[in-house]
XYZ file of C-alpha atoms in Angstrom:
539
model
C 17.085 45.192 21.657
C 13.699 45.662 20.059
C 14.887 43.853 16.941
C 16.036 40.967 19.161
C 12.611 41.003 20.816
C 10.876 40.830 17.432
C 13.139 37.958 16.403
C 12.284 36.054 19.575
C 8.592 36.757 19.032
C 8.841 35.448 15.484
C 10.678 32.284 16.501
C 8.559 31.668 19.585
C 5.671 30.274 17.528
C 7.995 27.799 15.818
C 9.439 26.733 19.169
C 5.938 26.093 20.524
C 4.966 24.099 17.416
C 8.103 21.950 17.595
C 7.572 21.301 21.302
C 3.991 20.161 20.705
C 5.014 17.952 17.807
C 7.844 16.309 19.777
C 5.424 15.713 22.653
C 2.993 14.070 20.227
C 5.780 11.839 18.880
C 6.538 10.726 22.432
C 2.826 10.060 22.995
C 2.691 7.932 19.822
C 5.631 5.831 21.016
C 4.197 5.352 24.529
C 0.679 4.531 23.350
C 2.025 2.311 20.577
C 4.017 0.381 23.187
C 0.951 -0.040 25.403
C -1.033 -1.317 22.419
C 1.751 -3.614 21.207
C -0.064 -6.792 22.222
C -3.429 -5.833 20.777
C -4.826 -7.709 17.823
C -5.928 -4.663 15.886
C -3.704 -1.622 16.428
C -0.190 -0.925 15.179
C 2.075 2.097 15.577
C 1.308 3.527 12.138
C -2.443 3.478 12.716
C -1.942 4.803 16.252
C 0.091 7.774 14.979
C -2.503 8.526 12.298
C -5.390 8.443 14.811
C -3.471 10.647 17.259
C -2.784 13.074 14.408
C -6.488 13.224 13.537
C -7.460 13.709 17.177
C -4.876 16.502 17.557
C -6.183 18.135 14.381
C -9.716 18.179 15.809
C -8.462 19.790 19.037
C -6.562 22.431 17.071
C -9.642 23.185 14.980
C -11.647 23.760 18.149
C -8.886 25.817 19.793
C -8.400 28.099 16.757
C -12.088 28.504 15.978
C -11.917 26.428 12.794
C -8.972 28.308 11.281
C -6.187 25.732 11.505
C -5.841 22.026 12.198
C -2.105 21.445 11.920
C 1.095 22.481 13.624
C 3.276 21.979 10.569
C 2.293 22.157 6.899
C 2.723 19.024 4.761
C 5.455 19.515 2.197
C 6.514 17.026 -0.450
C 10.038 18.499 -0.308
C 10.268 17.770 3.419
C 8.987 14.267 2.802
C 11.234 13.313 -0.112
C 14.423 15.064 1.067
C 14.438 14.390 4.828
C 11.864 11.780 5.858
C 11.956 9.113 3.151
C 15.751 8.425 2.895
C 16.232 7.034 6.467
C 13.297 4.632 6.004
C 14.476 3.250 2.658
C 18.135 3.033 3.714
C 17.312 1.122 6.889
C 15.128 -1.210 4.840
C 18.105 -2.087 2.634
C 20.463 -2.235 5.600
C 18.280 -4.678 7.578
C 16.963 -6.863 4.736
C 17.990 -10.486 4.509
C 19.873 -10.269 1.258
C 19.920 -13.948 0.331
C 16.124 -14.203 0.583
C 15.631 -10.888 -1.234
C 17.805 -11.749 -4.233
C 16.520 -15.322 -4.339
C 13.034 -13.877 -5.022
C 14.287 -10.919 -7.053
C 12.519 -11.894 -10.300
C 9.157 -12.256 -8.527
C 9.730 -8.968 -6.697
C 10.490 -7.259 -10.013
C 7.356 -8.773 -11.548
C 5.176 -7.385 -8.757
C 7.005 -4.088 -8.285
C 7.589 -3.113 -11.931
C 5.162 -4.979 -14.216
C 2.467 -5.021 -11.527
C 2.742 -1.288 -10.938
C 2.356 -0.639 -14.681
C -0.786 -2.828 -14.757
C -2.233 -1.064 -11.712
C -1.312 2.309 -13.221
C -3.144 1.414 -16.435
C -6.282 0.185 -14.656
C -6.546 3.222 -12.372
C -5.774 5.763 -15.106
C -8.252 4.278 -17.589
C -10.936 3.745 -14.936
C -10.545 7.291 -13.667
C -10.730 8.712 -17.182
C -13.974 6.865 -17.909
C -15.753 7.337 -14.578
C -14.637 10.826 -13.527
C -15.905 12.276 -16.803
C -19.420 11.249 -15.765
C -19.106 12.994 -12.392
C -18.015 16.275 -14.023
C -15.523 17.097 -11.265
C -13.601 19.689 -13.263
C -11.411 20.332 -16.313
C -8.875 17.549 -15.735
C -6.466 16.877 -18.598
C -5.136 13.553 -19.856
C -1.928 14.184 -17.911
C -3.965 14.550 -14.698
C -5.630 11.172 -15.200
C -2.278 9.511 -15.861
C -0.879 11.230 -12.758
C -3.829 9.844 -10.753
C -2.843 6.367 -11.933
C 0.726 6.883 -10.717
C -0.405 8.464 -7.433
C -2.699 5.601 -6.447
C -0.344 2.884 -7.668
C 2.068 3.809 -4.862
C 1.521 1.289 -2.073
C 2.287 1.615 1.630
C 2.918 -1.810 3.160
C 4.203 -0.562 6.533
C 1.186 -1.925 8.439
C 1.632 -5.402 6.962
C 5.400 -5.484 7.463
C 4.918 -4.614 11.137
C 2.878 -7.815 11.500
C 4.963 -10.179 9.342
C 8.251 -11.637 10.571
C 11.397 -12.150 8.504
C 12.180 -15.298 10.494
C 8.725 -16.932 10.498
C 7.594 -15.996 6.963
C 10.797 -15.169 5.043
C 9.273 -15.671 1.576
C 6.200 -13.573 2.297
C 8.156 -10.826 4.034
C 10.725 -10.530 1.243
C 8.007 -10.362 -1.434
C 5.923 -7.723 0.379
C 8.962 -5.698 1.383
C 10.751 -5.948 -1.973
C 7.635 -5.111 -3.953
C 7.058 -2.052 -1.767
C 10.522 -0.636 -2.498
C 10.393 -1.280 -6.264
C 6.775 -0.081 -6.371
C 7.626 3.266 -4.747
C 10.460 3.808 -7.210
C 8.308 2.766 -10.182
C 5.377 4.978 -9.126
C 7.627 8.008 -8.800
C 9.285 7.239 -12.163
C 5.862 6.956 -13.826
C 4.755 10.181 -12.173
C 7.831 12.078 -13.355
C 7.475 10.581 -16.831
C 3.881 11.789 -17.048
C 5.016 15.296 -16.120
C 8.002 15.328 -18.485
C 6.532 13.852 -21.689
C 4.265 15.564 -24.168
C 1.025 13.641 -23.708
C -1.038 15.410 -26.363
C -0.354 12.610 -28.821
C 0.079 9.284 -27.026
C 1.335 6.346 -29.088
C 3.348 3.169 -28.663
C 6.540 5.196 -28.861
C 5.687 6.969 -25.604
C 4.968 3.613 -23.945
C 8.364 2.269 -25.018
C 9.970 5.471 -23.784
C 8.362 4.974 -20.356
C 9.649 1.390 -20.146
C 13.101 2.378 -21.386
C 13.210 5.268 -18.944
C 12.417 2.955 -16.040
C 15.047 0.387 -17.068
C 17.636 3.145 -17.422
C 16.746 4.666 -14.063
C 16.670 1.261 -12.356
C 20.099 0.219 -13.617
C 21.877 3.550 -13.188
C 20.341 4.170 -9.750
C 21.321 0.691 -8.597
C 24.888 1.046 -9.892
C 25.242 4.444 -8.201
C 24.073 3.010 -4.864
C 26.524 0.112 -5.167
C 29.420 2.460 -6.027
C 28.776 4.766 -3.045
C 28.374 1.772 -0.730
C 31.660 0.256 -1.925
C 33.372 3.644 -1.621
C 32.290 3.918 2.014
C 33.584 0.392 2.701
C 36.939 1.131 1.080
C 37.395 4.435 2.957
C 36.604 2.932 6.363
C 38.731 -0.183 5.696
C 41.781 1.860 4.657
C 41.603 4.703 7.181
C 40.600 2.750 10.330
C 38.597 5.550 11.934
C 37.959 3.303 14.936
C 41.588 3.657 16.072
C 40.772 7.146 17.293
C 37.009 7.597 17.357
C 34.059 5.342 16.662
C 31.991 8.500 16.181
C 33.771 9.115 12.893
C 32.882 5.645 11.643
C 29.204 6.161 12.449
C 29.234 9.680 10.995
C 30.835 8.645 7.685
C 28.311 5.818 7.243
C 25.343 8.130 7.855
C 26.688 10.890 5.614
C 27.670 8.553 2.774
C 24.222 6.959 2.843
C 22.514 10.349 2.644
C 25.000 11.483 -0.007
C 23.988 8.557 -2.227
C 20.341 9.650 -2.073
C 21.002 13.327 -2.761
C 23.496 12.557 -5.546
C 20.860 10.425 -7.258
C 18.347 13.270 -7.001
C 20.967 15.680 -8.364
C 21.509 13.399 -11.370
C 17.737 12.960 -11.869
C 17.864 9.295 -10.889
C 15.782 7.337 -8.375
C 17.039 8.236 -4.903
C 14.903 5.453 -3.418
C 16.637 2.708 -5.400
C 20.076 4.260 -4.903
C 19.888 4.557 -1.121
C 18.254 1.114 -0.861
C 21.084 -0.678 -2.680
C 23.617 1.516 -0.882
C 22.161 0.126 2.372
C 22.501 -3.446 1.089
C 26.158 -2.935 0.113
C 26.962 -1.164 3.381
C 25.485 -4.009 5.419
C 27.553 -6.519 3.412
C 30.907 -4.723 3.470
C 31.071 -1.429 5.388
C 29.306 -2.691 8.515
C 31.937 -5.392 9.026
C 34.843 -2.946 8.626
C 33.960 -0.877 11.693
C 34.646 -1.699 15.336
C 32.263 -3.812 17.391
C 30.889 -0.798 19.272
C 30.231 0.997 15.972
C 28.383 -2.050 14.625
C 25.987 -2.027 17.544
C 25.628 1.764 17.354
C 24.945 1.961 13.611
C 22.466 -0.907 13.710
C 20.365 0.848 16.354
C 20.893 4.383 15.018
C 19.595 3.482 11.550
C 16.640 1.561 12.997
C 15.785 4.424 15.380
C 15.953 7.061 12.649
C 13.652 4.975 10.451
C 11.270 4.348 13.354
C 10.964 8.045 14.260
C 10.487 9.213 10.664
C 7.751 6.626 10.053
C 5.816 7.839 13.099
C 6.493 11.448 12.087
C 4.999 10.853 8.627
C 1.772 9.231 9.849
C 1.294 11.852 12.570
C 1.992 14.570 10.010
C -0.530 13.180 7.507
C -3.199 12.750 10.204
C -3.074 16.390 11.287
C -2.814 17.803 7.795
C -5.817 15.780 6.626
C -8.149 18.137 8.537
C -6.728 21.345 7.086
C -9.824 23.497 6.697
C -8.578 25.284 3.576
C -8.629 22.074 1.553
C -12.229 21.310 2.414
C -13.668 24.779 1.811
C -13.392 24.368 -1.966
C -15.439 21.151 -1.899
C -17.913 22.118 0.821
C -20.684 22.483 -1.773
C -19.944 19.139 -3.426
C -19.093 16.709 -0.655
C -21.107 14.063 -2.488
C -18.786 14.262 -5.487
C -15.721 14.082 -3.256
C -17.079 10.977 -1.526
C -17.987 9.467 -4.906
C -14.488 10.091 -6.272
C -12.966 8.544 -3.128
C -15.180 5.453 -3.463
C -14.286 5.064 -7.147
C -10.581 5.372 -6.366
C -10.819 2.702 -3.648
C -12.607 0.328 -6.030
C -10.018 0.985 -8.755
C -7.221 0.318 -6.272
C -8.824 -3.024 -5.350
C -9.305 -3.993 -8.998
C -5.875 -2.764 -10.100
C -4.233 -4.746 -7.312
C -6.146 -7.919 -8.191
C -5.369 -7.492 -11.890
C -1.694 -8.344 -11.403
C -1.145 -10.109 -8.055
C -2.957 -13.341 -8.911
C -1.938 -13.630 -12.621
C 1.702 -12.736 -11.916
C 1.802 -15.115 -8.932
C 0.616 -17.904 -11.234
C 3.287 -16.923 -13.762
C 5.968 -16.865 -11.066
C 4.955 -20.303 -9.782
C 5.415 -21.787 -13.251
C 9.146 -21.096 -13.072
C 9.631 -22.384 -9.518
C 11.153 -25.860 -9.279
C 10.826 -26.045 -5.509
C 7.385 -26.271 -3.948
C 8.557 -24.204 -0.960
C 9.336 -21.260 -3.239
C 5.864 -21.131 -4.758
C 3.242 -18.628 -3.624
C 0.086 -20.353 -2.414
C -3.371 -18.776 -2.508
C -3.313 -17.606 1.124
C 0.015 -15.902 0.600
C -1.298 -14.281 -2.576
C -4.240 -12.852 -0.622
C -1.868 -11.391 1.986
C 0.360 -9.864 -0.713
C -2.755 -8.431 -2.376
C -3.927 -7.012 0.948
C -0.511 -5.580 1.825
C -0.623 -3.278 -1.197
C -4.093 -1.843 -0.604
C -2.931 0.784 1.895
C -2.003 4.187 0.521
C 0.296 6.510 2.450
C 2.598 9.498 2.401
C 4.020 8.819 -1.084
C 0.521 9.146 -2.566
C -0.068 12.306 -0.525
C 3.222 13.875 -1.635
C 2.619 13.092 -5.330
C -0.966 14.413 -5.141
C 0.230 17.684 -3.609
C 2.862 17.967 -6.310
C 0.317 17.456 -9.118
C -2.732 19.327 -7.837
C -1.403 22.225 -5.743
C 0.879 23.924 -8.217
C 1.033 27.750 -8.112
C -2.214 29.260 -9.351
C -4.122 25.968 -9.329
C -4.729 25.539 -5.602
C -8.279 26.909 -5.699
C -9.487 24.988 -8.753
C -12.524 22.849 -7.984
C -11.195 19.690 -9.664
C -7.810 19.966 -7.969
C -9.412 20.479 -4.564
C -11.577 17.387 -5.045
C -8.554 15.291 -5.969
C -6.621 16.479 -2.902
C -9.493 15.774 -0.495
C -10.193 12.440 -2.198
C -6.546 11.434 -1.839
C -6.705 12.318 1.861
C -9.885 10.255 2.254
C -8.398 7.228 0.496
C -5.201 7.413 2.568
C -7.105 7.716 5.852
C -9.650 5.007 5.033
C -7.137 2.505 3.655
C -4.604 3.034 6.442
C -7.070 2.965 9.335
C -9.685 0.450 8.121
C -7.438 -1.867 6.107
C -4.594 -1.394 8.613
C -6.796 -2.385 11.552
C -7.857 -5.544 9.725
C -4.302 -6.599 8.820
C -3.433 -8.482 12.027
C -6.710 -10.449 12.188
C -6.453 -11.317 8.481
C -2.891 -12.632 8.773
C -3.762 -14.507 11.967
C -6.673 -16.118 10.125
C -4.729 -17.080 7.002
C -1.416 -17.899 8.693
C -2.200 -18.955 12.281
C 1.379 -20.026 12.992
C 2.684 -16.450 12.553
C 0.387 -15.191 15.300
C 2.218 -17.337 17.893
C 5.850 -16.428 18.595
C 8.291 -19.299 18.203
C 9.457 -20.384 21.664
C 12.905 -21.876 22.092
C 12.961 -24.856 24.435
C 16.610 -24.316 25.241
C 17.620 -21.125 27.008
C 21.165 -21.645 25.784
C 19.974 -21.616 22.147
C 17.923 -18.494 22.858
C 20.912 -16.680 24.307
C 23.074 -17.777 21.395
C 20.500 -16.428 18.933
C 20.285 -13.098 20.779
C 24.053 -12.690 20.601
C 23.975 -13.324 16.854
C 20.899 -11.171 16.222
C 22.843 -8.300 14.595
C 24.370 -10.772 12.142
C 21.151 -12.660 11.502
C 19.165 -9.449 11.197
C 21.411 -8.328 8.374
C 21.518 -11.719 6.743
C 25.200 -12.108 7.623
C 25.151 -15.457 9.443
C 27.804 -17.739 8.061
C 26.925 -20.721 5.928
C 28.135 -23.101 8.654
C 25.883 -21.429 11.231
C 22.891 -21.650 8.887
C 23.609 -25.301 8.189
C 23.860 -25.976 11.922
C 20.481 -24.373 12.568
C 18.858 -26.198 9.662
C 20.367 -29.509 10.731
C 18.986 -29.087 14.252
C 15.432 -28.727 12.956
C 15.278 -30.819 9.771
C 15.932 -34.574 9.946
C 18.567 -35.778 7.523
C 17.649 -38.117 4.718
C 19.753 -39.840 2.089
C 20.209 -37.930 -1.154
C 18.467 -39.157 -4.242
C 19.257 -38.880 -7.927
C 16.030 -36.926 -8.480
C 17.017 -34.421 -5.798
C 20.416 -33.899 -7.395
C 18.845 -33.371 -10.814
C 16.104 -30.980 -9.677
C 18.123 -29.077 -7.063
C 21.779 -28.969 -8.143
C 24.247 -27.704 -5.553
C 25.930 -24.895 -7.584
C 23.680 -21.829 -7.578
C 24.059 -18.167 -8.442
C 24.628 -17.517 -4.731
C 27.408 -20.160 -4.736
C 29.264 -18.537 -7.638
C 28.724 -15.060 -6.206
C 30.207 -16.200 -2.880
C 33.304 -17.520 -4.656
C 33.721 -14.252 -6.607
C 33.079 -12.210 -3.452
C 35.680 -14.080 -1.410
C 38.279 -14.019 -4.176
C 38.000 -10.448 -5.457
C 35.626 -8.208 -3.475
C 36.419 -8.886 0.188
C 40.212 -8.442 -0.171
C 39.598 -4.915 -1.456
C 36.446 -3.778 0.362
C 36.537 -5.904 3.522
C 33.358 -7.452 4.837
C 32.590 -10.504 6.930
C 35.781 -11.903 8.437
C 37.608 -8.564 8.251
C 38.865 -7.455 11.680
C 39.572 -3.705 11.841
C 42.687 -2.650 13.722
C 41.784 -0.964 16.996
C 44.408 1.044 18.854
C 45.882 -0.963 21.698
C 44.276 -4.229 20.631
C 46.291 -7.490 20.440
C 45.770 -7.515 16.664
C 47.368 -4.088 16.237
C 50.254 -4.954 18.582
C 51.020 -8.134 16.620
C 50.903 -6.246 13.309
C 53.154 -3.551 14.739
C 55.569 -6.192 16.018
C 55.809 -7.790 12.568
C 56.404 -4.365 11.029
C 59.291 -3.665 13.430
C 60.889 -6.981 12.581
């Protein structure tokens, strides 16, 4: 009995902590809803501010001993919190727009991240030496470049709309996914390679490593996504239980991420492309009730984990133990934070504008080019730093035996400062900036016909996943764009056969018959379709 009492006493603290944290999550959702119409706040910033406020209250309540309920862990972040966010991003993305701008996204996400990494690493190496912050090695400076090259565009994506600014949204969103994967690959490469003697061979190894990881991770995500589609199409779980359909989709998505991590690949890229394939094939193989359920389940899981991360980071930022080591050199910590912010600004500018110019050179259509205002928004979207930077910094500078080193403590506190400043200050300015540069996006598009509005709401799951049929898209375009006679110049500059056209033919001829997809109607027990099939079988 006493042992049971001790067990309950031990677990009681965890139960209290979880209750408080769940209550805070509810508060973030409620307050975020109340502030939905404001020009400045968004849910990410709200969760971060609530986390900071809670940390202050905990510091006062514990006499300055603790400021957090849970301890930030990069394992918790990468294994449990990040996968739902990335998968839902792939599941909800408009695929046609994403792949249409894939080369530009790759330019920003891969080449741009390398440029930013180089600027931040070199700048840190030159400037931090003058501040004498501690015995940092060349690997630490390269790790700093990878840490602060990881963007967090959540605040900007919450303001942009896929329907109103499809080009801008796809570029910001796509760059964010590729950037996270590239930053983590660079970080792991820095830790794995012998950096005592750096030469061009190491640089080529880094590039080759990224290409290998990108291709193999993508292929793995596609294979798992197709496997899930084939299993659900063949077994018809919906005949007996829609719960099994939903469960197999969730588990297969998570399996793709963990399998990639097991094989030392990029789990982010794998689960992202698994989400794209599932939305194209698997989602159409399940029953109608499962489609609605999965769409909202994935979005809800992503929504909760995003709030969890920002609340988590806000509370952990005031952990007193981190600041004790730098209490005698707050000036240096502030100086390092300021230098890092400046390097982030410069590193971002060093590739956004040149690469945008390069991308525009290869665009035949004027509508596909990135104008200066859009370039500024893309530049701004990547200035925020978030949980990925925090997790990588903890991994690099809080290894066993190094937690009390002065240089490591400064880098941890500086990372916290940069994340808080960029998320709160830059995040608060995101809505006004976009409203100033793109006034039309600040005003929701109103439909004059209630019938058209209702029709759009019924098709929202299809449109949200980029699954609207070509005839539906042509109908919508025709209702808004006046027709004009074709010209020879138009036919020469914009030929009808495109990559998407040939992919659609291949998809309809070979992929859909095997893996299902749009147009596939799953057999549901008792439905007219199943009765007709059964009748033909009897005959």
